[in-house]
Amino acid sequence: MEHIVIIGNGISGVTAARHIRKNSDKKITIISAETKHFFSRTALMYIYMGHMKYEHTKPYEDWFWEKNRIALKQGFVKTVDTDNKTLHFQEGDSVTYDKLIIATGSKPNKFGWPGQDLKGAQGLYSKQDVDNLEIYAPNNKVCKRAVIVGGGLIGIELAEMLNSRNIPVTFLVRETSFWNGVLPEGESQMINRHIKNHHIDLRLNTNLKEIVADENGNVKSIIIEETGEEIACNVVGLTAGVTPNIDFLKTSKIELGRGVLVNRFLETNIPDVYAIGDCAEQHKAIGNRRPIEAVWYTGRMMGETLAQTICGNKREYKPGHWFNSAKFLDIEYQTYGWVFGSRGKPEYEKHFHWKHEDDTKCITVAYHKDTNLFLGINTFGIRMRHETFDTWLTQKRDVAYVINHLAEANFDPELYSHYETAIQTAFNNQFQTA
Amino acid sequence: MSNKLNHSMSLAKPDALDISNKQKIALAIGVIGLFILALALLNTNFPNKALFLTLALGCISLGIIGYARGAYLNKLEGIKNDGVWFKSISSRGVWGWIVGVILTTFYIVLYFFPKYLGLATDGEANTGLISLFDPLSKLLSGRAASQWFVYGTLYTVAILAFGYKFILKYRHNRYQQVRTVSVMFFQLGFAFLIPEFMYVMNNDLPYYDLKSMWPLNYYIFDEWSVNGFLSNGTIGLALLLFGIISIFVISPILTYKYGKRWYCSWVCGCGGLAETAGDSFRQLSSKKMSAWKLERWLIHTVLVFSVVMTTAMIYTYLGYDSNDFWLTRGVFIALVIGFLTLLFTAVLYFKGKEFGKDAKYGAIGFFATIALLLILHFTGTTDNVFFIKAGTLRSTYGIYIGSIFSGVIGTGFYPILGNRSWCRFGCPMAAVLGFQQRLFSKFRITTNGGQCISCGNCSNSCEMGIDVRAYAQKGENIVRSSCVGCGICSAVCPRGVLKLENDSMQGRINPTEILLGNDVDLMDYVNKN
Ligand SMILES: Cc1cc2nc3c(=O)[nH]c(=O)nc-3n(C[C@H](O)[C@H](O)[C@H](O)COP(=O)(O)OP(=O)(O)OC[C@H]3O[C@@H](n4cnc5c(N)ncnc54)[C@H](O)[C@@H]3O)c2cc1C
Ligand code: SF4
Ligand code: SF4
């Protein structure tokens, strides 16, 4: 029986395994160094905040794996020998495979800051990171202040986490406004204000120079590049993005770029070796997507696709329309299609922006300035229906159509106030005067 | 080293989540209220009972209200679940167990030893706790209080005060607010005040909470109850008819349009308490597959039991001779069996496919019921059914299901089993409504394409123990008989994945393998297979 070995038990590896099991009888082994069972990385924050316990973050009960004949092995793969189709573990043992799927995810970026490996300086990626946080930031007596470096999606989650335990937070963001490499200005600024309303000390245009140690090798303070200001703190969260977690492959024959290089079939340069999820890098980016897509659902989709290939129904990775979502403290964010911030915005892309006066809800609709083609939407504080936008994007609707039919796409809970009329009025006003 | 070890015993219980001074004061006020009740229980004879009762209930309410304001009003609107799994009371810690034991004891005394609460015997005056409530009872209906009046009052106070807390907690969520105002209204009006006023108007009528319908209200068709209605002329007859219409006409229509939530989380008193006072315990319900299996056996067994028991009760007071009254025992049994058979065949015929694997269990339930009814008919004598006294059957049901299950376990075990264990495992009404919700209703929880990140907040918050995530991460709508439509899964979902809605029955159940967002050809290919 063919033995499929998957390194990494995150969403991409597990999805691949599940679908291979559905379509075949192959022997499947999933390897992970992190936790025995698959858990939801996106839920790490809720463990620290006490909304859930670790066990609640496991999407499948523990009996699931045996019932579906998916073997789980805990261990760290140190080297991959593709000539002999063998994996060697740090622990000394080894495993042979017929087909290998690399799904090893990411690791937090560290840009060589002095002090970045001190006790109390850490990223937020793994279960171990949350365990460490529990040691260095259990409460505001042990951790009198925390500094977060890097204003992205993980940074703001970490800020929310620490805030939930009343630990004062200073949030260093390199950009002129929160996440404005991705978000258009109006949205980004609304989030700036929301962060401050949560009493988080947001410092824009601010870089980390170094992390200072105390006599025991613990974090004592940080120094800011621009001003030289020293901020006393006990924990430093390093959340300036992630990179593929592929150091263990450097000695192998597998071709690497920033990630494991794959073609559209998710194949590497070595036969029978594939890569999916955060660690995979497309030779050439697909559409407006990045060559490395470090989001949950793309990992899942790559797993869904690759399982077909492995089971004899060869398929290209052909993702549909882009979408994503996140939550900034209390404000939910969803996006469908493409809306660019000032960085990377194509010259044909124009925006219509509407914001509610309570400063917690807004939308930005992107459209083509010549054809009025609807390109995408960002919504904050209003839930939208994925299916509806997916259909509109496929049908290539124009912006006026989308604005006039927004009510059909509304996905807010029943009895919520609706804003479609206000949005339409604003849109019409803007277009008459413009 | 770290001074943390000194005051926090474990990593899982961070000590940073202390309560504010304002909340401490509120707690103290609430405890004073409880203390007055405790004194009354210990037979303290208060000079001015009306004053002290007002004081007690006022302090309890104020305490809860003050505590809630301290907890929520100084924060921005949003989901307020910080620390629920750290706090002792809401994570089966020491406080959880203490509260559980106190509540359970209270229920046992209430149901089985009301004399310890001070219930008068042989026409004497009440003493103890019950006597403290005499002034209020006299004010409302002119009679002395009973243990049920005490219970009803405390129950209502709990729903109102904790309802206020719940509204503050969800002050960004209009669905939650309206729903809570609704349960507060139905408890105060329909369960508490109206029955008292009905008694004032006509003191022969049996206690009747209009919104509590058979089979939840299992005694409505008992002989004393029916006689009570019938001996009261038009109004009595109207009420009895209303009881029958509620379950056979009104309820199916509303459940078809809105799902069982119209009752379970908008109207019902048990649901009302669970949603308000029980809200802090919702995460404790078990989401294991094994719990789901147990649930399905248990709740349907209770349903069979309650159908048979009710039939038996009516059966015993019907005659044999059609000259006396057309509805004889034989006719009645035949009608019941005919009705059930019609129902069962109709379901199989129209919904057999959706029913799928469950059809087998449905059939077991159906044939078990019919068999029991036939045995009933052929072994029944004037006052014996199944060779035991009919009254015994009825009181067995009353004790084990009506009292122990719904009260002692259902509410007493809030801090251990979660706030809806009765609704989930035992309520025959929930079984009836759920059956319909699964097969014949426009209600579902729609999942939002491919947006789910499998975080588990929804499952964690589901008081009915539904593993919502299992559906959401497959992009499949949630159509489950047990869902009471509380909407909390939707509220807590950080990615806007879940929406409770009433829409057409077509495509309501939509199992998928590959979610929206992936290659359309692949989706078509796999999902069709
Ligand atoms: C805090 C946080 C919040 C997030 N929130 C969101 C969100 O809201 N939405 C979203 O779309 N995305 C989110 N993401 C990103 C998302 O979680 C990732 O894109 C996704 O988990 C990647 O899945 P994966 O299967 O590729 O890899 P991973 O989940 O990283 O799994 C890889 C596994 O492989 C193991 N491994 C690696 N190397 C080895 C080795 N040599 N030997 C053995 N085992 C090894 C790792 O220990 C790990 O367990 C978030 C990420 C984080 C950290
Ligand atoms: S539906 Fe929402 S709450 Fe539930 S697992 Fe998915 S993202 Fe989390
Ligand atoms: S599935 Fe959602 S709406 Fe239904 S009972 Fe559970 S939490 Fe409430």
PDB file of N, CA and C in Angstrom, chain A residues 22 40 42-43 46 49-53 56 58 61 138-139 164-165 198 300-301 304 308 313 318 320 324-325 330 332 334 336 383-386 411-412 414-417, chain B residues 4 15 76-77 81-86 173-174 261 288-289 448 450-451 453-455 457 460 469 490 493-497 499-501 513-515 517-519 525-526:
ATOM      1  N   LYS A  22     -10.761  10.106   2.155  1.00  0.00           N
ATOM      2  CA  LYS A  22     -12.086   9.993   1.549  1.00  0.00           C
ATOM      3  C   LYS A  22     -12.022   9.314   0.200  1.00  0.00           C
ATOM      4  N   SER A  40      -6.565  24.477  16.116  1.00  0.00           N
ATOM      5  CA  SER A  40      -6.723  25.642  15.269  1.00  0.00           C
ATOM      6  C   SER A  40      -5.794  26.761  15.723  1.00  0.00           C
ATOM      7  N   THR A  42      -5.526  29.639  14.614  1.00  0.00           N
ATOM      8  CA  THR A  42      -6.228  30.928  14.661  1.00  0.00           C
ATOM      9  C   THR A  42      -6.921  31.141  16.000  1.00  0.00           C
ATOM     10  N   ALA A  43      -7.042  30.087  16.793  1.00  0.00           N
ATOM     11  CA  ALA A  43      -7.743  30.209  18.070  1.00  0.00           C
ATOM     12  C   ALA A  43      -6.782  30.353  19.233  1.00  0.00           C
ATOM     13  N   TYR A  46      -7.574  32.870  21.894  1.00  0.00           N
ATOM     14  CA  TYR A  46      -8.710  32.647  22.794  1.00  0.00           C
ATOM     15  C   TYR A  46      -8.338  31.758  23.973  1.00  0.00           C
ATOM     16  N   MET A  49      -6.907  34.222  26.401  1.00  0.00           N
ATOM     17  CA  MET A  49      -7.942  35.132  26.916  1.00  0.00           C
ATOM     18  C   MET A  49      -8.981  34.399  27.762  1.00  0.00           C
ATOM     19  N   GLY A  50      -8.887  33.067  27.814  1.00  0.00           N
ATOM     20  CA  GLY A  50      -9.822  32.327  28.663  1.00  0.00           C
ATOM     21  C   GLY A  50     -11.184  32.102  28.033  1.00  0.00           C
ATOM     22  N   HIS A  51     -11.326  32.374  26.746  1.00  0.00           N
ATOM     23  CA  HIS A  51     -12.599  32.072  26.093  1.00  0.00           C
ATOM     24  C   HIS A  51     -12.736  30.565  25.895  1.00  0.00           C
ATOM     25  N   MET A  52     -11.586  29.929  25.661  1.00  0.00           N
ATOM     26  CA  MET A  52     -11.587  28.488  25.424  1.00  0.00           C
ATOM     27  C   MET A  52     -10.360  27.883  26.062  1.00  0.00           C
ATOM     28  N   LYS A  53     -10.393  26.566  26.186  1.00  0.00           N
ATOM     29  CA  LYS A  53      -9.190  25.855  26.602  1.00  0.00           C
ATOM     30  C   LYS A  53      -8.567  25.231  25.358  1.00  0.00           C
ATOM     31  N   HIS A  56     -10.578  22.772  23.352  1.00  0.00           N
ATOM     32  CA  HIS A  56     -11.688  23.256  22.520  1.00  0.00           C
ATOM     33  C   HIS A  56     -11.233  23.727  21.147  1.00  0.00           C
ATOM     34  N   LYS A  58      -9.381  22.044  19.182  1.00  0.00           N
ATOM     35  CA  LYS A  58      -9.175  20.909  18.272  1.00  0.00           C
ATOM     36  C   LYS A  58     -10.434  20.686  17.447  1.00  0.00           C
ATOM     37  N   GLU A  61     -12.384  15.427  17.342  1.00  0.00           N
ATOM     38  CA  GLU A  61     -12.144  14.730  18.601  1.00  0.00           C
ATOM     39  C   GLU A  61     -10.999  13.746  18.420  1.00  0.00           C
ATOM     40  N   PRO A 138       1.618  36.334  32.787  1.00  0.00           N
ATOM     41  CA  PRO A 138       0.398  35.754  33.345  1.00  0.00           C
ATOM     42  C   PRO A 138      -0.565  36.832  33.848  1.00  0.00           C
ATOM     43  N   ASN A 139      -0.044  37.970  34.232  1.00  0.00           N
ATOM     44  CA  ASN A 139      -0.886  39.041  34.783  1.00  0.00           C
ATOM     45  C   ASN A 139      -0.086  40.339  34.787  1.00  0.00           C
ATOM     46  N   SER A 164      -6.666  41.846  27.586  1.00  0.00           N
ATOM     47  CA  SER A 164      -7.697  41.118  28.322  1.00  0.00           C
ATOM     48  C   SER A 164      -7.237  40.797  29.739  1.00  0.00           C
ATOM     49  N   ARG A 165      -5.930  40.861  29.973  1.00  0.00           N
ATOM     50  CA  ARG A 165      -5.453  40.637  31.346  1.00  0.00           C
ATOM     51  C   ARG A 165      -4.956  41.933  31.967  1.00  0.00           C
ATOM     52  N   HIS A 198      -9.152  51.428  23.131  1.00  0.00           N
ATOM     53  CA  HIS A 198      -8.933  50.303  24.041  1.00  0.00           C
ATOM     54  C   HIS A 198      -7.748  50.562  24.968  1.00  0.00           C
ATOM     55  N   ARG A 300      -6.068  25.333   3.307  1.00  0.00           N
ATOM     56  CA  ARG A 300      -7.116  24.327   3.192  1.00  0.00           C
ATOM     57  C   ARG A 300      -7.366  23.987   1.715  1.00  0.00           C
ATOM     58  N   MET A 301      -7.421  25.017   0.870  1.00  0.00           N
ATOM     59  CA  MET A 301      -7.721  24.779  -0.550  1.00  0.00           C
ATOM     60  C   MET A 301      -6.595  24.001  -1.231  1.00  0.00           C
ATOM     61  N   GLU A 304      -7.110  20.468  -0.299  1.00  0.00           N
ATOM     62  CA  GLU A 304      -8.225  19.885  -1.052  1.00  0.00           C
ATOM     63  C   GLU A 304      -7.773  19.505  -2.465  1.00  0.00           C
ATOM     64  N   GLN A 308      -6.660  15.456  -4.486  1.00  0.00           N
ATOM     65  CA  GLN A 308      -7.168  14.940  -5.753  1.00  0.00           C
ATOM     66  C   GLN A 308      -6.007  14.401  -6.595  1.00  0.00           C
ATOM     67  N   ASN A 313      -6.345  12.000  -9.645  1.00  0.00           N
ATOM     68  CA  ASN A 313      -7.149  12.902 -10.439  1.00  0.00           C
ATOM     69  C   ASN A 313      -6.398  14.231 -10.482  1.00  0.00           C
ATOM     70  N   LYS A 318      -6.100  26.151  -8.452  1.00  0.00           N
ATOM     71  CA  LYS A 318      -6.731  27.249  -9.179  1.00  0.00           C
ATOM     72  C   LYS A 318      -7.698  27.953  -8.250  1.00  0.00           C
ATOM     73  N   GLY A 320     -10.282  30.396  -6.466  1.00  0.00           N
ATOM     74  CA  GLY A 320     -11.309  31.289  -7.013  1.00  0.00           C
ATOM     75  C   GLY A 320     -11.053  32.728  -6.590  1.00  0.00           C
ATOM     76  N   ASN A 324     -11.110  37.151   2.442  1.00  0.00           N
ATOM     77  CA  ASN A 324     -10.441  36.920   3.720  1.00  0.00           C
ATOM     78  C   ASN A 324     -11.229  37.629   4.808  1.00  0.00           C
ATOM     79  N   SER A 325     -10.815  37.414   6.046  1.00  0.00           N
ATOM     80  CA  SER A 325     -11.481  38.106   7.146  1.00  0.00           C
ATOM     81  C   SER A 325     -10.545  38.167   8.336  1.00  0.00           C
ATOM     82  N   ASP A 330     -12.739  44.768  18.612  1.00  0.00           N
ATOM     83  CA  ASP A 330     -14.173  44.480  18.518  1.00  0.00           C
ATOM     84  C   ASP A 330     -14.725  44.630  17.107  1.00  0.00           C
ATOM     85  N   GLU A 332     -15.114  43.555  13.309  1.00  0.00           N
ATOM     86  CA  GLU A 332     -14.897  42.488  12.334  1.00  0.00           C
ATOM     87  C   GLU A 332     -14.609  43.083  10.957  1.00  0.00           C
ATOM     88  N   GLN A 334     -14.133  41.955   6.780  1.00  0.00           N
ATOM     89  CA  GLN A 334     -14.203  40.948   5.720  1.00  0.00           C
ATOM     90  C   GLN A 334     -13.815  41.609   4.412  1.00  0.00           C
ATOM     91  N   TYR A 336     -13.762  40.818   0.015  1.00  0.00           N
ATOM     92  CA  TYR A 336     -14.074  39.965  -1.134  1.00  0.00           C
ATOM     93  C   TYR A 336     -13.550  40.658  -2.381  1.00  0.00           C
ATOM     94  N   ARG A 383     -21.363  42.414   8.388  1.00  0.00           N
ATOM     95  CA  ARG A 383     -21.039  41.118   7.798  1.00  0.00           C
ATOM     96  C   ARG A 383     -21.663  41.004   6.414  1.00  0.00           C
ATOM     97  N   MET A 384     -20.933  40.391   5.504  1.00  0.00           N
ATOM     98  CA  MET A 384     -21.438  40.219   4.141  1.00  0.00           C
ATOM     99  C   MET A 384     -21.423  38.745   3.773  1.00  0.00           C
ATOM    100  N   ARG A 385     -22.237  38.429   2.780  1.00  0.00           N
ATOM    101  CA  ARG A 385     -22.388  37.044   2.348  1.00  0.00           C
ATOM    102  C   ARG A 385     -21.349  36.706   1.286  1.00  0.00           C
ATOM    103  N   HIS A 386     -20.518  35.734   1.597  1.00  0.00           N
ATOM    104  CA  HIS A 386     -19.460  35.340   0.688  1.00  0.00           C
ATOM    105  C   HIS A 386     -20.026  34.943  -0.681  1.00  0.00           C
ATOM    106  N   PHE A 411     -25.163  40.022   5.769  1.00  0.00           N
ATOM    107  CA  PHE A 411     -25.113  38.773   6.524  1.00  0.00           C
ATOM    108  C   PHE A 411     -25.136  39.043   8.029  1.00  0.00           C
ATOM    109  N   ASP A 412     -25.506  40.256   8.422  1.00  0.00           N
ATOM    110  CA  ASP A 412     -25.595  40.575   9.847  1.00  0.00           C
ATOM    111  C   ASP A 412     -26.707  39.763  10.489  1.00  0.00           C
ATOM    112  N   GLU A 414     -30.129  38.796  12.424  1.00  0.00           N
ATOM    113  CA  GLU A 414     -31.462  39.369  12.285  1.00  0.00           C
ATOM    114  C   GLU A 414     -31.640  40.515  13.278  1.00  0.00           C
ATOM    115  N   LEU A 415     -32.513  41.438  12.927  1.00  0.00           N
ATOM    116  CA  LEU A 415     -32.895  42.590  13.748  1.00  0.00           C
ATOM    117  C   LEU A 415     -31.803  43.658  13.864  1.00  0.00           C
ATOM    118  N   TYR A 416     -30.681  43.481  13.213  1.00  0.00           N
ATOM    119  CA  TYR A 416     -29.653  44.522  13.225  1.00  0.00           C
ATOM    120  C   TYR A 416     -30.099  45.704  12.354  1.00  0.00           C
ATOM    121  N   SER A 417     -29.567  46.870  12.655  1.00  0.00           N
ATOM    122  CA  SER A 417     -29.836  48.030  11.804  1.00  0.00           C
ATOM    123  C   SER A 417     -29.170  47.810  10.447  1.00  0.00           C
TER     124      SER A 417
ATOM    125  N   LYS B   4       4.411  35.011  41.473  1.00  0.00           N
ATOM    126  CA  LYS B   4       3.126  34.564  40.973  1.00  0.00           C
ATOM    127  C   LYS B   4       2.638  33.338  41.729  1.00  0.00           C
ATOM    128  N   ASP B  15      -4.542  35.391  37.803  1.00  0.00           N
ATOM    129  CA  ASP B  15      -5.207  36.168  38.846  1.00  0.00           C
ATOM    130  C   ASP B  15      -5.393  37.617  38.433  1.00  0.00           C
ATOM    131  N   LEU B  76     -15.790  48.824  25.947  1.00  0.00           N
ATOM    132  CA  LEU B  76     -16.457  49.039  24.658  1.00  0.00           C
ATOM    133  C   LEU B  76     -17.366  47.858  24.359  1.00  0.00           C
ATOM    134  N   GLU B  77     -18.355  48.082  23.505  1.00  0.00           N
ATOM    135  CA  GLU B  77     -19.264  47.007  23.129  1.00  0.00           C
ATOM    136  C   GLU B  77     -18.508  45.898  22.409  1.00  0.00           C
ATOM    137  N   ASN B  81     -16.194  37.508  26.752  1.00  0.00           N
ATOM    138  CA  ASN B  81     -15.963  36.165  27.277  1.00  0.00           C
ATOM    139  C   ASN B  81     -14.607  36.020  27.954  1.00  0.00           C
ATOM    140  N   ASP B  82     -13.954  37.145  28.228  1.00  0.00           N
ATOM    141  CA  ASP B  82     -12.627  37.032  28.823  1.00  0.00           C
ATOM    142  C   ASP B  82     -12.695  36.256  30.132  1.00  0.00           C
ATOM    143  N   GLY B  83     -11.847  35.250  30.206  1.00  0.00           N
ATOM    144  CA  GLY B  83     -11.695  34.543  31.467  1.00  0.00           C
ATOM    145  C   GLY B  83     -12.790  33.570  31.854  1.00  0.00           C
ATOM    146  N   VAL B  84     -13.753  33.275  30.978  1.00  0.00           N
ATOM    147  CA  VAL B  84     -14.817  32.361  31.433  1.00  0.00           C
ATOM    148  C   VAL B  84     -14.244  30.993  31.814  1.00  0.00           C
ATOM    149  N   TRP B  85     -13.173  30.595  31.135  1.00  0.00           N
ATOM    150  CA  TRP B  85     -12.596  29.288  31.488  1.00  0.00           C
ATOM    151  C   TRP B  85     -11.551  29.404  32.591  1.00  0.00           C
ATOM    152  N   PHE B  86     -11.350  30.615  33.123  1.00  0.00           N
ATOM    153  CA  PHE B  86     -10.452  30.767  34.269  1.00  0.00           C
ATOM    154  C   PHE B  86     -11.246  30.881  35.554  1.00  0.00           C
ATOM    155  N   ASN B 173     -25.833  43.804  20.181  1.00  0.00           N
ATOM    156  CA  ASN B 173     -26.491  42.767  19.401  1.00  0.00           C
ATOM    157  C   ASN B 173     -28.001  42.822  19.610  1.00  0.00           C
ATOM    158  N   ARG B 174     -28.708  43.381  18.648  1.00  0.00           N
ATOM    159  CA  ARG B 174     -30.131  43.622  18.822  1.00  0.00           C
ATOM    160  C   ARG B 174     -30.918  42.313  18.908  1.00  0.00           C
ATOM    161  N   ARG B 261     -36.940  27.958  17.886  1.00  0.00           N
ATOM    162  CA  ARG B 261     -36.496  29.084  18.716  1.00  0.00           C
ATOM    163  C   ARG B 261     -37.649  29.959  19.156  1.00  0.00           C
ATOM    164  N   LYS B 288     -19.112  16.466  22.847  1.00  0.00           N
ATOM    165  CA  LYS B 288     -18.628  15.185  22.340  1.00  0.00           C
ATOM    166  C   LYS B 288     -19.704  14.475  21.532  1.00  0.00           C
ATOM    167  N   MET B 289     -19.255  13.698  20.573  1.00  0.00           N
ATOM    168  CA  MET B 289     -20.177  12.883  19.792  1.00  0.00           C
ATOM    169  C   MET B 289     -20.957  11.949  20.713  1.00  0.00           C
ATOM    170  N   ASN B 448     -21.183  30.913   6.103  1.00  0.00           N
ATOM    171  CA  ASN B 448     -20.785  31.909   5.122  1.00  0.00           C
ATOM    172  C   ASN B 448     -19.645  31.418   4.241  1.00  0.00           C
ATOM    173  N   GLY B 450     -16.580  30.143   2.569  1.00  0.00           N
ATOM    174  CA  GLY B 450     -15.321  29.575   3.021  1.00  0.00           C
ATOM    175  C   GLY B 450     -14.680  30.338   4.158  1.00  0.00           C
ATOM    176  N   GLN B 451     -15.441  31.188   4.855  1.00  0.00           N
ATOM    177  CA  GLN B 451     -14.815  32.095   5.822  1.00  0.00           C
ATOM    178  C   GLN B 451     -14.416  31.455   7.147  1.00  0.00           C
ATOM    179  N   ILE B 453     -12.624  29.739  10.142  1.00  0.00           N
ATOM    180  CA  ILE B 453     -11.233  29.436  10.462  1.00  0.00           C
ATOM    181  C   ILE B 453     -11.140  28.359  11.539  1.00  0.00           C
ATOM    182  N   SER B 454     -12.209  27.628  11.750  1.00  0.00           N
ATOM    183  CA  SER B 454     -12.218  26.495  12.691  1.00  0.00           C
ATOM    184  C   SER B 454     -11.788  26.853  14.105  1.00  0.00           C
ATOM    185  N   CYS B 455     -12.021  28.090  14.519  1.00  0.00           N
ATOM    186  CA  CYS B 455     -11.503  28.489  15.822  1.00  0.00           C
ATOM    187  C   CYS B 455     -12.221  27.793  16.967  1.00  0.00           C
ATOM    188  N   ASN B 457     -15.034  28.943  18.629  1.00  0.00           N
ATOM    189  CA  ASN B 457     -15.825  29.791  19.521  1.00  0.00           C
ATOM    190  C   ASN B 457     -17.293  29.417  19.486  1.00  0.00           C
ATOM    191  N   ASN B 460     -17.948  26.126  21.352  1.00  0.00           N
ATOM    192  CA  ASN B 460     -17.737  26.366  22.772  1.00  0.00           C
ATOM    193  C   ASN B 460     -18.937  27.057  23.409  1.00  0.00           C
ATOM    194  N   ARG B 469     -18.951  24.126  14.840  1.00  0.00           N
ATOM    195  CA  ARG B 469     -17.763  24.211  13.992  1.00  0.00           C
ATOM    196  C   ARG B 469     -17.696  23.065  12.985  1.00  0.00           C
ATOM    197  N   SER B 490     -23.533  32.614  16.517  1.00  0.00           N
ATOM    198  CA  SER B 490     -23.377  33.655  15.507  1.00  0.00           C
ATOM    199  C   SER B 490     -22.742  34.903  16.109  1.00  0.00           C
ATOM    200  N   CYS B 493     -18.868  34.384  16.798  1.00  0.00           N
ATOM    201  CA  CYS B 493     -17.986  34.017  15.685  1.00  0.00           C
ATOM    202  C   CYS B 493     -17.180  35.239  15.253  1.00  0.00           C
ATOM    203  N   PRO B 494     -15.861  35.151  15.330  1.00  0.00           N
ATOM    204  CA  PRO B 494     -15.047  36.326  15.009  1.00  0.00           C
ATOM    205  C   PRO B 494     -14.935  36.600  13.514  1.00  0.00           C
ATOM    206  N   ARG B 495     -15.444  35.701  12.692  1.00  0.00           N
ATOM    207  CA  ARG B 495     -15.287  35.883  11.255  1.00  0.00           C
ATOM    208  C   ARG B 495     -16.619  36.051  10.531  1.00  0.00           C
ATOM    209  N   GLY B 496     -17.687  36.239  11.272  1.00  0.00           N
ATOM    210  CA  GLY B 496     -18.979  36.490  10.629  1.00  0.00           C
ATOM    211  C   GLY B 496     -19.458  35.331   9.780  1.00  0.00           C
ATOM    212  N   VAL B 497     -19.334  34.113  10.303  1.00  0.00           N
ATOM    213  CA  VAL B 497     -19.628  32.941   9.494  1.00  0.00           C
ATOM    214  C   VAL B 497     -21.074  32.471   9.622  1.00  0.00           C
ATOM    215  N   LYS B 499     -25.242  32.786  10.363  1.00  0.00           N
ATOM    216  CA  LYS B 499     -26.432  33.636  10.386  1.00  0.00           C
ATOM    217  C   LYS B 499     -27.671  32.783  10.571  1.00  0.00           C
ATOM    218  N   LEU B 500     -28.436  33.077  11.608  1.00  0.00           N
ATOM    219  CA  LEU B 500     -29.703  32.394  11.801  1.00  0.00           C
ATOM    220  C   LEU B 500     -30.696  33.016  10.841  1.00  0.00           C
ATOM    221  N   GLU B 501     -31.360  32.217  10.045  1.00  0.00           N
ATOM    222  CA  GLU B 501     -32.355  32.819   9.166  1.00  0.00           C
ATOM    223  C   GLU B 501     -33.470  31.845   8.818  1.00  0.00           C
ATOM    224  N   GLU B 513     -18.159  18.981   0.287  1.00  0.00           N
ATOM    225  CA  GLU B 513     -16.819  18.476   0.558  1.00  0.00           C
ATOM    226  C   GLU B 513     -15.816  19.596   0.413  1.00  0.00           C
ATOM    227  N   ILE B 514     -16.038  20.448  -0.571  1.00  0.00           N
ATOM    228  CA  ILE B 514     -15.080  21.501  -0.867  1.00  0.00           C
ATOM    229  C   ILE B 514     -15.801  22.834  -0.759  1.00  0.00           C
ATOM    230  N   LEU B 515     -15.165  23.773  -0.085  1.00  0.00           N
ATOM    231  CA  LEU B 515     -15.868  25.004   0.243  1.00  0.00           C
ATOM    232  C   LEU B 515     -15.729  26.055  -0.846  1.00  0.00           C
ATOM    233  N   GLY B 517     -14.749  29.243  -2.753  1.00  0.00           N
ATOM    234  CA  GLY B 517     -13.481  29.969  -2.801  1.00  0.00           C
ATOM    235  C   GLY B 517     -12.449  29.182  -3.581  1.00  0.00           C
ATOM    236  N   ASN B 518     -12.599  27.874  -3.617  1.00  0.00           N
ATOM    237  CA  ASN B 518     -11.668  27.070  -4.393  1.00  0.00           C
ATOM    238  C   ASN B 518     -12.132  27.034  -5.849  1.00  0.00           C
ATOM    239  N   ASP B 519     -11.306  26.436  -6.680  1.00  0.00           N
ATOM    240  CA  ASP B 519     -11.591  26.248  -8.097  1.00  0.00           C
ATOM    241  C   ASP B 519     -13.029  25.765  -8.320  1.00  0.00           C
ATOM    242  N   TYR B 525     -16.911  19.167  -9.401  1.00  0.00           N
ATOM    243  CA  TYR B 525     -16.520  17.768  -9.561  1.00  0.00           C
ATOM    244  C   TYR B 525     -16.694  17.001  -8.257  1.00  0.00           C
ATOM    245  N   VAL B 526     -16.132  17.536  -7.181  1.00  0.00           N
ATOM    246  CA  VAL B 526     -16.144  16.787  -5.925  1.00  0.00           C
ATOM    247  C   VAL B 526     -17.521  16.790  -5.272  1.00  0.00           C
TER     248      VAL B 526
END
